[in-house]
JSON list of N, CA and C in Angstrom, two decimals:
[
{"chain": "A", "resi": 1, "resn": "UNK", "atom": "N", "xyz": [3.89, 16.82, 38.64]},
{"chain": "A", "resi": 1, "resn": "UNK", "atom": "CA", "xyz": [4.19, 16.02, 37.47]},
{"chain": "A", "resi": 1, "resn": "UNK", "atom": "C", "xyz": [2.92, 15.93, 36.62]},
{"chain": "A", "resi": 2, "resn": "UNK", "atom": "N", "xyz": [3.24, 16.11, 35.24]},
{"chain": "A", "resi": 2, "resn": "UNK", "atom": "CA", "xyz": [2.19, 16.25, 34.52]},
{"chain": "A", "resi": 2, "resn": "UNK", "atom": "C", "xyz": [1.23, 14.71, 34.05]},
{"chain": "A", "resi": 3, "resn": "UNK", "atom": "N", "xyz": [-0.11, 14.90, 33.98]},
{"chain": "A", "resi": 3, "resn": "UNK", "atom": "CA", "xyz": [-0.41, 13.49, 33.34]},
{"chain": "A", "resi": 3, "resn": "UNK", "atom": "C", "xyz": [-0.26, 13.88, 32.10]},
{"chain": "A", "resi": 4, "resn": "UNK", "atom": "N", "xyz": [0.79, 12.02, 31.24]},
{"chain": "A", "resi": 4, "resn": "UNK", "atom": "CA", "xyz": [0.43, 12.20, 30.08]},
{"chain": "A", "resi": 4, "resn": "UNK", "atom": "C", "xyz": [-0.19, 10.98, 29.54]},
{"chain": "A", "resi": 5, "resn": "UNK", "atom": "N", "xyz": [-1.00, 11.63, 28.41]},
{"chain": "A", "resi": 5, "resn": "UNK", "atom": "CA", "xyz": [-2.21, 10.92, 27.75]},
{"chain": "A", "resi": 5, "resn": "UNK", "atom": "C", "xyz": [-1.20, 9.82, 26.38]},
{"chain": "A", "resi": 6, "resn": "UNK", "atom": "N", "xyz": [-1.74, 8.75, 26.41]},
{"chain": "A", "resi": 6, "resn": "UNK", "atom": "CA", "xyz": [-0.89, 7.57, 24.88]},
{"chain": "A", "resi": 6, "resn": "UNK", "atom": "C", "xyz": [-1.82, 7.46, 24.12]},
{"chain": "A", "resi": 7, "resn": "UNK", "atom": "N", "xyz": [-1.42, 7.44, 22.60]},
{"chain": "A", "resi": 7, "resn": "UNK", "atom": "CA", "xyz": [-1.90, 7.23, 22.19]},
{"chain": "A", "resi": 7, "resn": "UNK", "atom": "C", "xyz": [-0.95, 5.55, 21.03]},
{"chain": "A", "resi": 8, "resn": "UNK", "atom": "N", "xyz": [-0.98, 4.86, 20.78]},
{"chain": "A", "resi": 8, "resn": "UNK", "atom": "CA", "xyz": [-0.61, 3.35, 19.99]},
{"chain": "A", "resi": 8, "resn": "UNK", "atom": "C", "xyz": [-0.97, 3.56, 18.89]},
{"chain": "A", "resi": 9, "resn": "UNK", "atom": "N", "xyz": [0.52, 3.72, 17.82]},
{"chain": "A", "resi": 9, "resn": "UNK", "atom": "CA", "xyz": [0.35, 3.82, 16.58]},
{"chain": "A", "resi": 9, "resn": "UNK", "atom": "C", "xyz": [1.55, 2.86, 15.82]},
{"chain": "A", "resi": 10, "resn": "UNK", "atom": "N", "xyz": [1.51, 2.55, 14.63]},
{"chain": "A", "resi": 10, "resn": "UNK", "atom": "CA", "xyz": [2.21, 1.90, 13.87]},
{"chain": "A", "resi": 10, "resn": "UNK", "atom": "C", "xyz": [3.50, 2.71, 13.83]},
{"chain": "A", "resi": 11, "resn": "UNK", "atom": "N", "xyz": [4.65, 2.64, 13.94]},
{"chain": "A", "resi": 11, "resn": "UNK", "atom": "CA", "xyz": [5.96, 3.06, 13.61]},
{"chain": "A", "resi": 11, "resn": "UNK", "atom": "C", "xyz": [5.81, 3.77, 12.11]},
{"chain": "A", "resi": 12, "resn": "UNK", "atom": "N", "xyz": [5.22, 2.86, 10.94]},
{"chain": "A", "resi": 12, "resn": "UNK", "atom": "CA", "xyz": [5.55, 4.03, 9.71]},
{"chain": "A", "resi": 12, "resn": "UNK", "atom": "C", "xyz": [4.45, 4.83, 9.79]},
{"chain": "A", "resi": 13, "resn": "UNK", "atom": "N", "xyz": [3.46, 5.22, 10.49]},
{"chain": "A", "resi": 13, "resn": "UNK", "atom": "CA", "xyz": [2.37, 6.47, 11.09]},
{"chain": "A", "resi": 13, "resn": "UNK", "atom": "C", "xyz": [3.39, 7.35, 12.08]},
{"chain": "A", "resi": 14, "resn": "UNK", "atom": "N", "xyz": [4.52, 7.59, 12.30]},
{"chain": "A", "resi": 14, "resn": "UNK", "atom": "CA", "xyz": [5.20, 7.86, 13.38]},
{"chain": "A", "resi": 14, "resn": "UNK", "atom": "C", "xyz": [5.54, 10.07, 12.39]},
{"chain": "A", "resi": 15, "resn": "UNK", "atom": "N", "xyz": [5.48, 10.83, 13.07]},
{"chain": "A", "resi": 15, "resn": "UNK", "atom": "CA", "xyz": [5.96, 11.63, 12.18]},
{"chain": "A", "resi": 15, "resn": "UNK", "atom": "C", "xyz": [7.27, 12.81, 13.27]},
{"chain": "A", "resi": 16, "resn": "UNK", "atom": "N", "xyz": [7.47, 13.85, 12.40]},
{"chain": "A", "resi": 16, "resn": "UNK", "atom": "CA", "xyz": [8.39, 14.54, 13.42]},
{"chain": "A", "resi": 16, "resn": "UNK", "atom": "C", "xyz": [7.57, 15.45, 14.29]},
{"chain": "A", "resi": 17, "resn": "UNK", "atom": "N", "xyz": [8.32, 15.46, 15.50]},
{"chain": "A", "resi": 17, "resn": "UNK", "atom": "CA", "xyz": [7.81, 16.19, 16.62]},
{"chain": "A", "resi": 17, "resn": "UNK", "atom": "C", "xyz": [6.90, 15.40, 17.21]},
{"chain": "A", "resi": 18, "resn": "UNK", "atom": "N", "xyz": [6.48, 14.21, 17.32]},
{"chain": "A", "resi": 18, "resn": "UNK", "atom": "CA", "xyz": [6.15, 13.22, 18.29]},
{"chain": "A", "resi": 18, "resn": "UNK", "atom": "C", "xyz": [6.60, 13.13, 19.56]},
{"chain": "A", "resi": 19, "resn": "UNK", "atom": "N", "xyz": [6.39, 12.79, 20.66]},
{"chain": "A", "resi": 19, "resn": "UNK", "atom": "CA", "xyz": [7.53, 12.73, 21.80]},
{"chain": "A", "resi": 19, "resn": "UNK", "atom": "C", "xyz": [7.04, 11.31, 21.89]},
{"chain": "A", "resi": 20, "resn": "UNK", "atom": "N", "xyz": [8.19, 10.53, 22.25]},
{"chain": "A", "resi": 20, "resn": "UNK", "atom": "CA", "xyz": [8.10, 9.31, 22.63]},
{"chain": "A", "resi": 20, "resn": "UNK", "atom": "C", "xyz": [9.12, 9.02, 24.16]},
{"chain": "A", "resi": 21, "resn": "UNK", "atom": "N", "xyz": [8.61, 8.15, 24.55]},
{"chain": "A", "resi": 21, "resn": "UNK", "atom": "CA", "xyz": [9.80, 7.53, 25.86]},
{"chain": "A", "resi": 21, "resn": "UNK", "atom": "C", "xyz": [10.63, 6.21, 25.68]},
{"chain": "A", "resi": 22, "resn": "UNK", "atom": "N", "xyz": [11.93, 7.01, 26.38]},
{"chain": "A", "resi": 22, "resn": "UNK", "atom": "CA", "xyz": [12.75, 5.65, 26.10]},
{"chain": "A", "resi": 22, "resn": "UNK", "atom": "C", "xyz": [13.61, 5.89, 26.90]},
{"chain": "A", "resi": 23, "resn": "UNK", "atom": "N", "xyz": [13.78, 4.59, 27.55]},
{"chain": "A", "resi": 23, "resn": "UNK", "atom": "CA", "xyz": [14.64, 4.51, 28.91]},
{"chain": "A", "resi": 23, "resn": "UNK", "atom": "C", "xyz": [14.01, 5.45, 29.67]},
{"chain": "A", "resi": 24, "resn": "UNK", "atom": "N", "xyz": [12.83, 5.47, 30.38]},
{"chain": "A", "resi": 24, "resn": "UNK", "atom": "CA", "xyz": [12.68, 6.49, 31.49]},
{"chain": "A", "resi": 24, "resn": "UNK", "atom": "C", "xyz": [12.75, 7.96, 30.63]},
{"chain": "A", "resi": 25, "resn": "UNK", "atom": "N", "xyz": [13.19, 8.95, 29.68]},
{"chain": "A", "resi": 25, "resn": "UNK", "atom": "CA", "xyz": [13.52, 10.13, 29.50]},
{"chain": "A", "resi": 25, "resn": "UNK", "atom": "C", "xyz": [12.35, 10.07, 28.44]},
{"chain": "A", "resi": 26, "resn": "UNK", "atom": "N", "xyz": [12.09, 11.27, 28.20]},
{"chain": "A", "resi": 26, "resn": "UNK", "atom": "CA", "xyz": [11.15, 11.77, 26.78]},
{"chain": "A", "resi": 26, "resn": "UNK", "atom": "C", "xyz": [11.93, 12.36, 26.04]},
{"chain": "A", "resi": 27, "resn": "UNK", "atom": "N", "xyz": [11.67, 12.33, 24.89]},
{"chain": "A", "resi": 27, "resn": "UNK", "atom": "CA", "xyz": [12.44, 12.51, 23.55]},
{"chain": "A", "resi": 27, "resn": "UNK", "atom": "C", "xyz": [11.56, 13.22, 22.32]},
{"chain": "A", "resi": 28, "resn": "UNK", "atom": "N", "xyz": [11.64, 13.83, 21.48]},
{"chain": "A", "resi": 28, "resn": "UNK", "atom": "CA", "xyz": [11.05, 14.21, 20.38]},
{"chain": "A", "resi": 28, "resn": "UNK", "atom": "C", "xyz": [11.64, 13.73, 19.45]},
{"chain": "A", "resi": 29, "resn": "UNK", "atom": "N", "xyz": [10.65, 13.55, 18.51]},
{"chain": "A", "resi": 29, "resn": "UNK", "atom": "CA", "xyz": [11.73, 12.70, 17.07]},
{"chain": "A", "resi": 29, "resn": "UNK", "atom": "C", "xyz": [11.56, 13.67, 16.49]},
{"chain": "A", "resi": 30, "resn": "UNK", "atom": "N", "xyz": [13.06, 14.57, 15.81]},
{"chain": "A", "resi": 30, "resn": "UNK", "atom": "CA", "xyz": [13.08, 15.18, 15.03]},
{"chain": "A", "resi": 30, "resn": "UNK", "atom": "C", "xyz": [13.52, 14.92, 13.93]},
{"chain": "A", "resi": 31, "resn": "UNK", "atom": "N", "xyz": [14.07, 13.35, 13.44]},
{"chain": "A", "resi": 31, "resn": "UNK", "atom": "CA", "xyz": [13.61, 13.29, 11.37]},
{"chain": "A", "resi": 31, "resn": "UNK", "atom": "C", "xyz": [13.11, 12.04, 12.02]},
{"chain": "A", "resi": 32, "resn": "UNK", "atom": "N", "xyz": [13.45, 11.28, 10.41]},
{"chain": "A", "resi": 32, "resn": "UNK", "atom": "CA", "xyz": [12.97, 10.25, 10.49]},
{"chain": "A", "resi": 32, "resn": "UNK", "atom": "C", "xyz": [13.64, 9.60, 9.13]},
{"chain": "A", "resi": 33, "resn": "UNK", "atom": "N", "xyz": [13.98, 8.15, 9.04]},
{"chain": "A", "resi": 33, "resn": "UNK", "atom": "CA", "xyz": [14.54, 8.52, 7.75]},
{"chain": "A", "resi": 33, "resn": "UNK", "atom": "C", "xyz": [14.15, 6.67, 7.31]},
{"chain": "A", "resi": 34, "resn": "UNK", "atom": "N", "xyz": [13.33, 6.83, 5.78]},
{"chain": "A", "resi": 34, "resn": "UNK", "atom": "CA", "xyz": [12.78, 5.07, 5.87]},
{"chain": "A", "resi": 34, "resn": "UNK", "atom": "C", "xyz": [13.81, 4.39, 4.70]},
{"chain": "A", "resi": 35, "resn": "UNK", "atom": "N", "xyz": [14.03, 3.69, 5.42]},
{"chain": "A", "resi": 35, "resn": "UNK", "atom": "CA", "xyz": [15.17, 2.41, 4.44]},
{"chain": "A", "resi": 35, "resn": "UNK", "atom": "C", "xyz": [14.61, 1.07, 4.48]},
{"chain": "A", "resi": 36, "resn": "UNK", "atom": "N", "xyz": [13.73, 0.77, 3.30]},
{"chain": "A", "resi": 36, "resn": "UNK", "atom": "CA", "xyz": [13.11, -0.63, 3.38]},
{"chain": "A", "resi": 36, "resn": "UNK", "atom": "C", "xyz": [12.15, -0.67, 4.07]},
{"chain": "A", "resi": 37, "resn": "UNK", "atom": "N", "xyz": [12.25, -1.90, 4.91]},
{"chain": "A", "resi": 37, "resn": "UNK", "atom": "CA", "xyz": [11.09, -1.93, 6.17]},
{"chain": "A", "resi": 37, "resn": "UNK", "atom": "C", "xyz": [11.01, -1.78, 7.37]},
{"chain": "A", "resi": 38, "resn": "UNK", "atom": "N", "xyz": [12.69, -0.97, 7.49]},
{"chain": "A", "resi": 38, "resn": "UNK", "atom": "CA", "xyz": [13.13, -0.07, 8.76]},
{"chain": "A", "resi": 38, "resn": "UNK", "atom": "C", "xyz": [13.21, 1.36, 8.69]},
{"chain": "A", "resi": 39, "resn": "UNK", "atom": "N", "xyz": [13.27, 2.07, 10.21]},
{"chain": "A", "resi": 39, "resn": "UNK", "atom": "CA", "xyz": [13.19, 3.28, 9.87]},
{"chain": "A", "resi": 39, "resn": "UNK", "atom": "C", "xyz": [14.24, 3.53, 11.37]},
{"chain": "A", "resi": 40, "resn": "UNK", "atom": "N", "xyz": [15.14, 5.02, 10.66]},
{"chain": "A", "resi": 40, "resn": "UNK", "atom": "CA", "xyz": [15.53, 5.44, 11.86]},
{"chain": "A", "resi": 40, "resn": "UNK", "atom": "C", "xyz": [15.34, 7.03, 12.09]},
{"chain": "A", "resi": 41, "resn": "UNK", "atom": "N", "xyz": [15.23, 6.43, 13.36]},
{"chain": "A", "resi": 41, "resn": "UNK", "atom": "CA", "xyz": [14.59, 7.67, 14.28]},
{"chain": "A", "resi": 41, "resn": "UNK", "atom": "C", "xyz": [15.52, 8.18, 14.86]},
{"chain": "A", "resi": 42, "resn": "UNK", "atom": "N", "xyz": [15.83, 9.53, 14.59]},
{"chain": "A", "resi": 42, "resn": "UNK", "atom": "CA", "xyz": [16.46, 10.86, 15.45]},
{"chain": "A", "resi": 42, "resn": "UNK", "atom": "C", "xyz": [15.82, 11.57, 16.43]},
{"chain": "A", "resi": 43, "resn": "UNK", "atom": "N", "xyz": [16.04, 11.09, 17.64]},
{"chain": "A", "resi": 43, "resn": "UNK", "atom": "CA", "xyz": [15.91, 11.98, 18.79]},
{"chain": "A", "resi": 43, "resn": "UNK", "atom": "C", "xyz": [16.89, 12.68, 19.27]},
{"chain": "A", "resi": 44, "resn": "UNK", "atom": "N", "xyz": [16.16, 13.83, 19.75]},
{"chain": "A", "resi": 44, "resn": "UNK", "atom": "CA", "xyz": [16.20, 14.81, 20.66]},
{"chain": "A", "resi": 44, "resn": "UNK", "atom": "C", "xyz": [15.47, 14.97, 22.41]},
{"chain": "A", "resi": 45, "resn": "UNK", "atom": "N", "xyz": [16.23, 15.52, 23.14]},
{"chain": "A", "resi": 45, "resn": "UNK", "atom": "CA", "xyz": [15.61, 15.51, 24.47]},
{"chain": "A", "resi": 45, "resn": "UNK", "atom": "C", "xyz": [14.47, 16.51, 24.18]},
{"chain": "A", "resi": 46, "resn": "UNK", "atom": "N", "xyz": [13.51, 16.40, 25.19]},
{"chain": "A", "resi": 46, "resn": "UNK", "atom": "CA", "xyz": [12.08, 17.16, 25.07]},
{"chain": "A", "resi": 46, "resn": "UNK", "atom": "C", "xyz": [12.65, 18.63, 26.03]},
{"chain": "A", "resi": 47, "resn": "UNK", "atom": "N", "xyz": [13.36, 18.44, 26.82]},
{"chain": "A", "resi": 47, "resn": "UNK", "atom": "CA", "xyz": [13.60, 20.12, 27.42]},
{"chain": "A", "resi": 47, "resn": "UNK", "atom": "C", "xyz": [14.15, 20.60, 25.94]},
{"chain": "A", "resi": 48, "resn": "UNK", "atom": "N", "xyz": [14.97, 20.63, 25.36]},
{"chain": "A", "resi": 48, "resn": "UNK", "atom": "CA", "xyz": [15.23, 21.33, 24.14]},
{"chain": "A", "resi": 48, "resn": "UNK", "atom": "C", "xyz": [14.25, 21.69, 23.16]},
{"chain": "A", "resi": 49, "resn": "UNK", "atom": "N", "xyz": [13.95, 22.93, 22.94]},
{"chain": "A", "resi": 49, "resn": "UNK", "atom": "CA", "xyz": [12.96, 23.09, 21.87]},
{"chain": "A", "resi": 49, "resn": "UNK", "atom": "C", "xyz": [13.19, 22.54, 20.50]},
{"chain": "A", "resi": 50, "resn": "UNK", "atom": "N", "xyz": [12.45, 21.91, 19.83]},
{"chain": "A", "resi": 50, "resn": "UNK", "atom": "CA", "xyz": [12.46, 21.21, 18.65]},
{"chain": "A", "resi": 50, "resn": "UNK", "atom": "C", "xyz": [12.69, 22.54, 17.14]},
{"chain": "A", "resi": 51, "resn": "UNK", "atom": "N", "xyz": [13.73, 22.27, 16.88]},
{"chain": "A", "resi": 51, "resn": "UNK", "atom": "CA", "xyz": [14.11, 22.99, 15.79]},
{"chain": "A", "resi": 51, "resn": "UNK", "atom": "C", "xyz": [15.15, 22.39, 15.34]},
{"chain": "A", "resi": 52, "resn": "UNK", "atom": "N", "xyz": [14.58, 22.41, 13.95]},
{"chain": "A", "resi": 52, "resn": "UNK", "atom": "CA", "xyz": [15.86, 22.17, 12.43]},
{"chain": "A", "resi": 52, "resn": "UNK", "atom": "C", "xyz": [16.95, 22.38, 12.62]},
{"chain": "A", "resi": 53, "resn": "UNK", "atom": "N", "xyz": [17.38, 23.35, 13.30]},
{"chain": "A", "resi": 53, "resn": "UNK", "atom": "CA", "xyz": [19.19, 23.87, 13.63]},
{"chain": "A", "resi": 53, "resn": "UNK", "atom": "C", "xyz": [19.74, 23.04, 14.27]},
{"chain": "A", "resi": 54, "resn": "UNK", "atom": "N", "xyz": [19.05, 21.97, 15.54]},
{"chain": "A", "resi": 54, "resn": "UNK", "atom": "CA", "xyz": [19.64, 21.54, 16.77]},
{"chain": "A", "resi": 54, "resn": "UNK", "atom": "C", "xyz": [19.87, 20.34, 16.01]},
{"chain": "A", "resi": 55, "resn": "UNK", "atom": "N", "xyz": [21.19, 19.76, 16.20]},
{"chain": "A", "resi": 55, "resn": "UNK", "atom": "CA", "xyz": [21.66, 18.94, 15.36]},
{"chain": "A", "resi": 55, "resn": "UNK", "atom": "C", "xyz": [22.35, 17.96, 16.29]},
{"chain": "A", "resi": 56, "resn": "UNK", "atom": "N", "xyz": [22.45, 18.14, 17.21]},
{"chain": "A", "resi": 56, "resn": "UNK", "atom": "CA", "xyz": [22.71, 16.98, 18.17]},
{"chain": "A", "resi": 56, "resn": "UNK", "atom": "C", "xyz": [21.78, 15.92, 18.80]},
{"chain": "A", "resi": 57, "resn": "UNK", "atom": "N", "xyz": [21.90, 15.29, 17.84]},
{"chain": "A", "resi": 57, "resn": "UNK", "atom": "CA", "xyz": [20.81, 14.05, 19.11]},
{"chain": "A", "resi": 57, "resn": "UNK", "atom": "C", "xyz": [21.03, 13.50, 19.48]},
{"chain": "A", "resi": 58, "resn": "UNK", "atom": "N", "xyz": [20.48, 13.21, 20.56]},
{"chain": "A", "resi": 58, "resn": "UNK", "atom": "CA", "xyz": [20.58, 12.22, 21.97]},
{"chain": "A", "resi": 58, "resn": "UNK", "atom": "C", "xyz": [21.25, 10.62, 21.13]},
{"chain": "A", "resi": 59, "resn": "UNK", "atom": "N", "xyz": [19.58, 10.07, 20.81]},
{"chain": "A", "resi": 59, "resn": "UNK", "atom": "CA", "xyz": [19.83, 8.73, 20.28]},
{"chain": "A", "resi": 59, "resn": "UNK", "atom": "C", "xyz": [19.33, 8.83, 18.98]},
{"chain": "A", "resi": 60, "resn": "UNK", "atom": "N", "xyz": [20.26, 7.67, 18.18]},
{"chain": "A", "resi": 60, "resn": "UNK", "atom": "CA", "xyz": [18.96, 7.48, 16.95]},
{"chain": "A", "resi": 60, "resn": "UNK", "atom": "C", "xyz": [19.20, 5.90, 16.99]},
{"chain": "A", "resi": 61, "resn": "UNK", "atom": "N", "xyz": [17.69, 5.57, 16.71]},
{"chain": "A", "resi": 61, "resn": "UNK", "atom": "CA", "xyz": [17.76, 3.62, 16.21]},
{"chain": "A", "resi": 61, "resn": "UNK", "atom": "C", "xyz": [17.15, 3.43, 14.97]},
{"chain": "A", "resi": 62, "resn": "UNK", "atom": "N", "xyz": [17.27, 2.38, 14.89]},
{"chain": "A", "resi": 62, "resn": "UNK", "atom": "CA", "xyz": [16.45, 1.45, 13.87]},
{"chain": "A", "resi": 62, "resn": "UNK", "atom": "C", "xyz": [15.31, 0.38, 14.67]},
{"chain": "A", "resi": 63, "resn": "UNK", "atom": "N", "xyz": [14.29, 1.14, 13.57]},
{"chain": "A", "resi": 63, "resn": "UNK", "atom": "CA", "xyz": [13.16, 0.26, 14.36]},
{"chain": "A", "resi": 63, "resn": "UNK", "atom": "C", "xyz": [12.34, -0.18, 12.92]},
{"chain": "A", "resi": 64, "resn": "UNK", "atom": "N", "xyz": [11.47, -1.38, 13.17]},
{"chain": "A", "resi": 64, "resn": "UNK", "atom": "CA", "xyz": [10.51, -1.87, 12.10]},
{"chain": "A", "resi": 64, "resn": "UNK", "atom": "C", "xyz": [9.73, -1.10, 12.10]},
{"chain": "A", "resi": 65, "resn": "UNK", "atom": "N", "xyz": [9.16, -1.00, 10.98]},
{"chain": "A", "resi": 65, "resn": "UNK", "atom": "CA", "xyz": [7.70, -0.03, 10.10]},
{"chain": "A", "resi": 65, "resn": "UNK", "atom": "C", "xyz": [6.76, -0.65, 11.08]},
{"chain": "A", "resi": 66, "resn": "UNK", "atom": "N", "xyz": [6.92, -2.12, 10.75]},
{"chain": "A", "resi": 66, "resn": "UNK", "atom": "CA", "xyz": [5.48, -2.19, 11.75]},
{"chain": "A", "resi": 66, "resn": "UNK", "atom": "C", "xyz": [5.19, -2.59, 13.32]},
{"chain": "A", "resi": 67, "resn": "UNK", "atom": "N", "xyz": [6.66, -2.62, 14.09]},
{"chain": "A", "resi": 67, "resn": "UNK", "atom": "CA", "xyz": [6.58, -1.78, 15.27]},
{"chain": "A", "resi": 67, "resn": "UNK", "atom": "C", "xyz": [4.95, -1.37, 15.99]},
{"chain": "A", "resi": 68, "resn": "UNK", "atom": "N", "xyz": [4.74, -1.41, 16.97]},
{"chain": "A", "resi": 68, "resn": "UNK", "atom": "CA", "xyz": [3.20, -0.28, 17.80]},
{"chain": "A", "resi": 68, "resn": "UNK", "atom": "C", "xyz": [4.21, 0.21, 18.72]},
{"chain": "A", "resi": 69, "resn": "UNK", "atom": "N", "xyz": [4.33, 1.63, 18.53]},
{"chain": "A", "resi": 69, "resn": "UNK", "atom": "CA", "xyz": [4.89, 2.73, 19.08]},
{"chain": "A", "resi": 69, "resn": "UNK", "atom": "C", "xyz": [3.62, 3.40, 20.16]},
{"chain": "A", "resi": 70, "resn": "UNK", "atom": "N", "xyz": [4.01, 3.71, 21.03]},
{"chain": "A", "resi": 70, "resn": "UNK", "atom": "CA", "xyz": [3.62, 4.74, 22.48]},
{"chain": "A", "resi": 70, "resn": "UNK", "atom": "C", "xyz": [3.36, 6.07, 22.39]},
{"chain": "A", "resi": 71, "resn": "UNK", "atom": "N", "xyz": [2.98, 7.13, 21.67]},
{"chain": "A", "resi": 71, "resn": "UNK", "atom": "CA", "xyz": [2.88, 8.49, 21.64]},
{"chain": "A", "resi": 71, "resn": "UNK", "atom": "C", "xyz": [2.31, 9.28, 22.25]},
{"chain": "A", "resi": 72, "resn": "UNK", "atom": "N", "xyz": [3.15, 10.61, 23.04]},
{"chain": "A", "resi": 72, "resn": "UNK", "atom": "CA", "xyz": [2.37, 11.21, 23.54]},
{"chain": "A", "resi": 72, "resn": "UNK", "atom": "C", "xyz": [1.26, 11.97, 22.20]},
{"chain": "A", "resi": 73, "resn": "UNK", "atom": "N", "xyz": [-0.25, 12.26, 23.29]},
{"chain": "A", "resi": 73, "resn": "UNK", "atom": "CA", "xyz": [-1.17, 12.88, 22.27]},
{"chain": "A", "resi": 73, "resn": "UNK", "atom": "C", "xyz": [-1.81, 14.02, 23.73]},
{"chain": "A", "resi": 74, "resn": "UNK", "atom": "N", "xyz": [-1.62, 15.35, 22.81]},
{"chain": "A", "resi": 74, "resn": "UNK", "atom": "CA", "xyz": [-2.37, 16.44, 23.70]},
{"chain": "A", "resi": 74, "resn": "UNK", "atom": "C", "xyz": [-3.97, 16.17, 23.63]},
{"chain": "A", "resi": 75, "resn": "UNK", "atom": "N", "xyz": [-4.28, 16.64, 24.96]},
{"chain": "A", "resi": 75, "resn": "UNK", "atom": "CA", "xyz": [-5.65, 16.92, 25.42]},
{"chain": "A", "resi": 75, "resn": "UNK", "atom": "C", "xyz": [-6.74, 17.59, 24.42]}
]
């Protein structure tokens, strides 16, 4: 199992292709879409390669801009 490294950022700093965790699973956010002082986030599972075509996502929510989000950050 791999270590992964966090990095704590503001939700509207959040961009696509991030992986974040939720519920136990990792996810990539592939859009993102801002309405006001919420934003919702489209995920995708992380075994799936991240591409524009894949149009099924897992989850999407609504979360506050200013939110502190969990991100993975490479080495």
């Amino acid at each position: 199992m791999p270590i992964r490294l966090f990095e704590k950022v503001k939700a509207k700093d959040l961009k696509p292709g991030s992986k974040v965790e939720v519920f136990s699973a990792w996810y990539f956010i592939r859009y993102i879409k801002y309405q006001g002082r919420e934003m919702l986030l489209a995920l995708q599972p992380e075994s799936v390669p991240l591409s524009p075509l894949y149009t099924d996502d897992v989850i999407t929510m609504f979360i506050p801009d200013s939110l502190f989000v969990e991100i993975e950050v490479e080495e």
